[in-house]
C-alpha cells in the first residue's frame, strides 16, 4: 500500500498526511499525579485554554492529555475556515434566542476570527493563514430569496462593511461557476491549514510551560473531596480544576456526575484534488482565493490550499447508530458526491482527479447552539456544540474557559452560552438516532424544495 493510501486507511486527514512525520509526546506515566488544572482533549479548545491559563498564572500546574496525537479530532482535519458562522444559521439563533443574543453571538464570532488572526500574526505561526474573505453562494431563486434575508439580518446586527451582497454578474467577475445566482461576501474571514495550526498551538502551549501527554485515554472521571479524579489505563490524576475539551467524543466519557447527554457526534467528509494546472486555474478564475460555502442546509464548503489544490467538504453527513464506536470516518458515496458537485460547479475541472479523502466528527447538541457548561460545581467545565463551525469559536472559547478556570469575571465569561443549560440529547442510542435522522430528513426536504432538479437541468437553463 502506498504511503498515501496507508495514511487514508489510518484515518489521517490530508493536512496531517501532508504535514509529514510527527513525533508525539510520551503518554502520561503510570502512577498518581496531582495538578491544579487538567485539560482532556488537545484540539483548538484544550490547547488554547491550557496556554492562556499558564500565560496568566505561572504558578499553576497545567496538564493536557489526549487519547490520540494532538489534533487527531476535528482540529487537525477541518476545512480551515476561520469564519464567523455561529451554530447552524443566524436565523435559527434568532428564532431560538432572539435578536439581542444573535447580535452578541455574531460579535463574539467576529472577535473570535480576529483573535485567531492576531495570534497567528503576532506569534508568526506557521499556519498557512490567508485572510481571503468568504463567499456564501446560492444556486436557485429560492436560495437567493433566503440568502437576501440572511444578508439583511447580518447587516442589521453587525458593524458596517462586514458583509456585501453580490448578484450573479458580480460573482462571475470573481469566479467561473455558471450556477451561482447570488452571494454574500464577508471580507473579514480567512483560511488556514488546521494541522499546521494545531501543531503550532502545541508549541506555544509548551513554551508557556503546559505539560502535554499524547496517546493517553481517559477511561473514567469521578469526584472526591472537591477534586476530580481522572483515570487512564495506568494513571490516576487528581485535579483541582478539570476542563473537558473532548468535543464530539464527550458523550462517551464515563463520568460521575454524567455527561452523556450534552451532545452527539455528526460526521462530515472532505476531498482534495490533485494540484490544478495553469489552464484549470484560468478556467475557474478563482484569483481572489476566497473560501466558499453554499446556501444549502447540507452545505458544501470549498477552498483553495496553499499547495495549489481545491478541497471540498460537506453535502451530506454521517450519523452513527452506535455512537460509542465513533468509526464513521469513511464514506465512499459522500466522497463521490463531493467530486461530482465540484465538477458540476466548475466545468473547467471536469477532468480533475481527487487526490485524498477523509472524514471527521463535529459536536452537535439538541438545540444546535454552542455551549460552555459546568458539571456538578464550577470546577468541571466542558465545551460542546460547535456544529462544524468551530475553528475560530473554539479558540476564543479556550480563552473564555481560561478565565472561568482562573475564576475571573471578564466580558468573555458573560457571553450567554456559558452555563446556558442546553436541552439534553435524547437518552439511548435508538431515540438519539431516530431524532437525528428526523432532523436530517427535514433538512434534506428543504434542500429538495429549494433546488428541485437543479443538477438535471441543461447548463444554460441555470444561467
Ligand atoms: C471535516 C471537518 C471540517 C470542518 N471544517 C470547519 C471549518 O472549515 N471551519 C470551522 O469553523 N469549523 C470546522 N469544523 C469544526 C472544527 O474543526 C471544530 O469545531 C473544532 O476543531 C473543535 O475543536 P475542539 O478542540 O473543541 O475539539 P477536537 O479538535 O475534536 O478535539 C477533541 C480531542 O479530544 C480527544 N479525546 C476524545 N476522547 C478522549 C478521551 N477519552 N481521553 C482523552 N482525549 C480524548 C480527541 O482525541 C481529540 O483530539 C470542521 C470539522 C470537521 C470534522
Coordinates of C-alpha atoms and ligand atoms in Angstrom, one line a residue, residues 40-46 65-68 71-75 77-81 83 216-218 245-247 249 253 268 270 301 360-362 386 388-392 394, ligand 1:
X40 CA -8.8 16.5 28.5
X41 CA -8.5 16.9 24.7
X42 CA -5.7 18.5 22.7
X43 CA -7.6 20.3 19.9
X44 CA -8.1 24.0 19.5
X45 CA -10.2 24.3 22.7
X46 CA -7.9 22.4 25.0
X65 CA -3.9 14.7 27.9
X66 CA -5.3 13.4 24.6
X67 CA -6.3 9.8 23.7
X68 CA -4.5 10.3 20.3
X71 CA -5.1 17.4 16.6
X72 CA -6.5 13.9 15.9
X73 CA -10.0 15.3 16.4
X74 CA -11.8 17.9 14.3
X75 CA -8.9 20.4 14.9
X77 CA -8.9 17.6 9.9
X78 CA -11.3 20.6 9.3
X79 CA -11.7 22.8 6.2
X80 CA -9.7 25.6 7.9
X81 CA -12.3 28.3 7.5
X83 CA -15.2 32.1 9.9
X216 CA -3.3 8.9 27.0
X217 CA -7.0 8.0 27.0
X218 CA -9.3 8.9 29.9
X245 CA -12.4 19.6 25.7
X246 CA -13.3 16.3 24.0
X247 CA -15.8 17.9 21.6
X249 CA -16.4 12.4 21.9
X253 CA -16.7 9.7 28.7
X268 CA -18.7 15.3 7.8
X270 CA -13.9 16.1 2.7
X301 CA -17.6 24.1 1.8
X360 CA -14.2 13.8 10.9
X361 CA -16.8 14.4 13.5
X362 CA -18.3 17.5 14.9
X386 CA -19.5 23.6 17.7
X388 CA -18.9 22.2 12.3
X389 CA -18.2 25.9 12.8
X390 CA -15.5 25.8 15.5
X391 CA -12.2 26.9 14.1
X392 CA -12.4 30.4 15.5
X394 CA -13.2 27.0 19.9
Ligands
LIG1 C1 -14.2 17.6 8.4 C2 -14.4 18.8 9.2 C3 -14.4 20.1 8.6 C4 -14.6 21.2 9.4 N1 -14.5 22.4 8.9 C5 -14.6 23.5 9.6 C6 -14.3 24.8 9.1 O1 -13.8 24.9 7.9 N2 -14.5 25.9 9.9 C7 -14.9 25.8 11.1 O2 -15.1 26.8 11.8 N3 -15.1 24.6 11.7 C8 -14.9 23.5 11.0 N4 -15.1 22.2 11.6 C9 -15.3 22.2 13.1 C10 -14.0 22.4 13.9 O3 -12.9 21.7 13.3 C11 -14.2 22.0 15.3 O4 -15.3 22.8 15.8 C12 -13.0 22.3 16.2 O5 -11.8 21.9 15.6 C13 -13.2 21.6 17.6 O6 -12.1 21.7 18.3 P1 -12.0 21.1 19.8 O7 -10.7 21.3 20.3 O8 -13.2 21.5 20.6 O9 -12.2 19.5 19.6 P2 -11.4 18.4 18.8 O10 -10.4 19.0 17.9 O11 -12.3 17.5 18.2 O12 -10.6 17.7 19.9 C14 -11.1 16.8 20.8 C15 -10.0 15.9 21.3 O13 -10.4 15.1 22.4 C16 -9.7 13.9 22.3 N5 -10.4 12.9 23.1 C17 -11.6 12.3 22.9 N6 -11.9 11.4 23.8 C18 -10.9 11.4 24.7 C19 -10.6 10.6 25.9 N7 -11.5 9.7 26.4 N8 -9.4 10.9 26.5 C20 -8.6 11.8 26.1 N9 -8.8 12.5 25.0 C21 -9.9 12.3 24.3 C22 -9.6 13.5 20.9 O14 -8.6 12.7 20.5 C23 -9.5 14.9 20.2 O15 -8.1 15.2 19.9 C24 -14.9 21.1 10.8 C25 -14.9 19.8 11.4 C26 -14.7 18.7 10.6 C27 -14.7 17.3 11.3

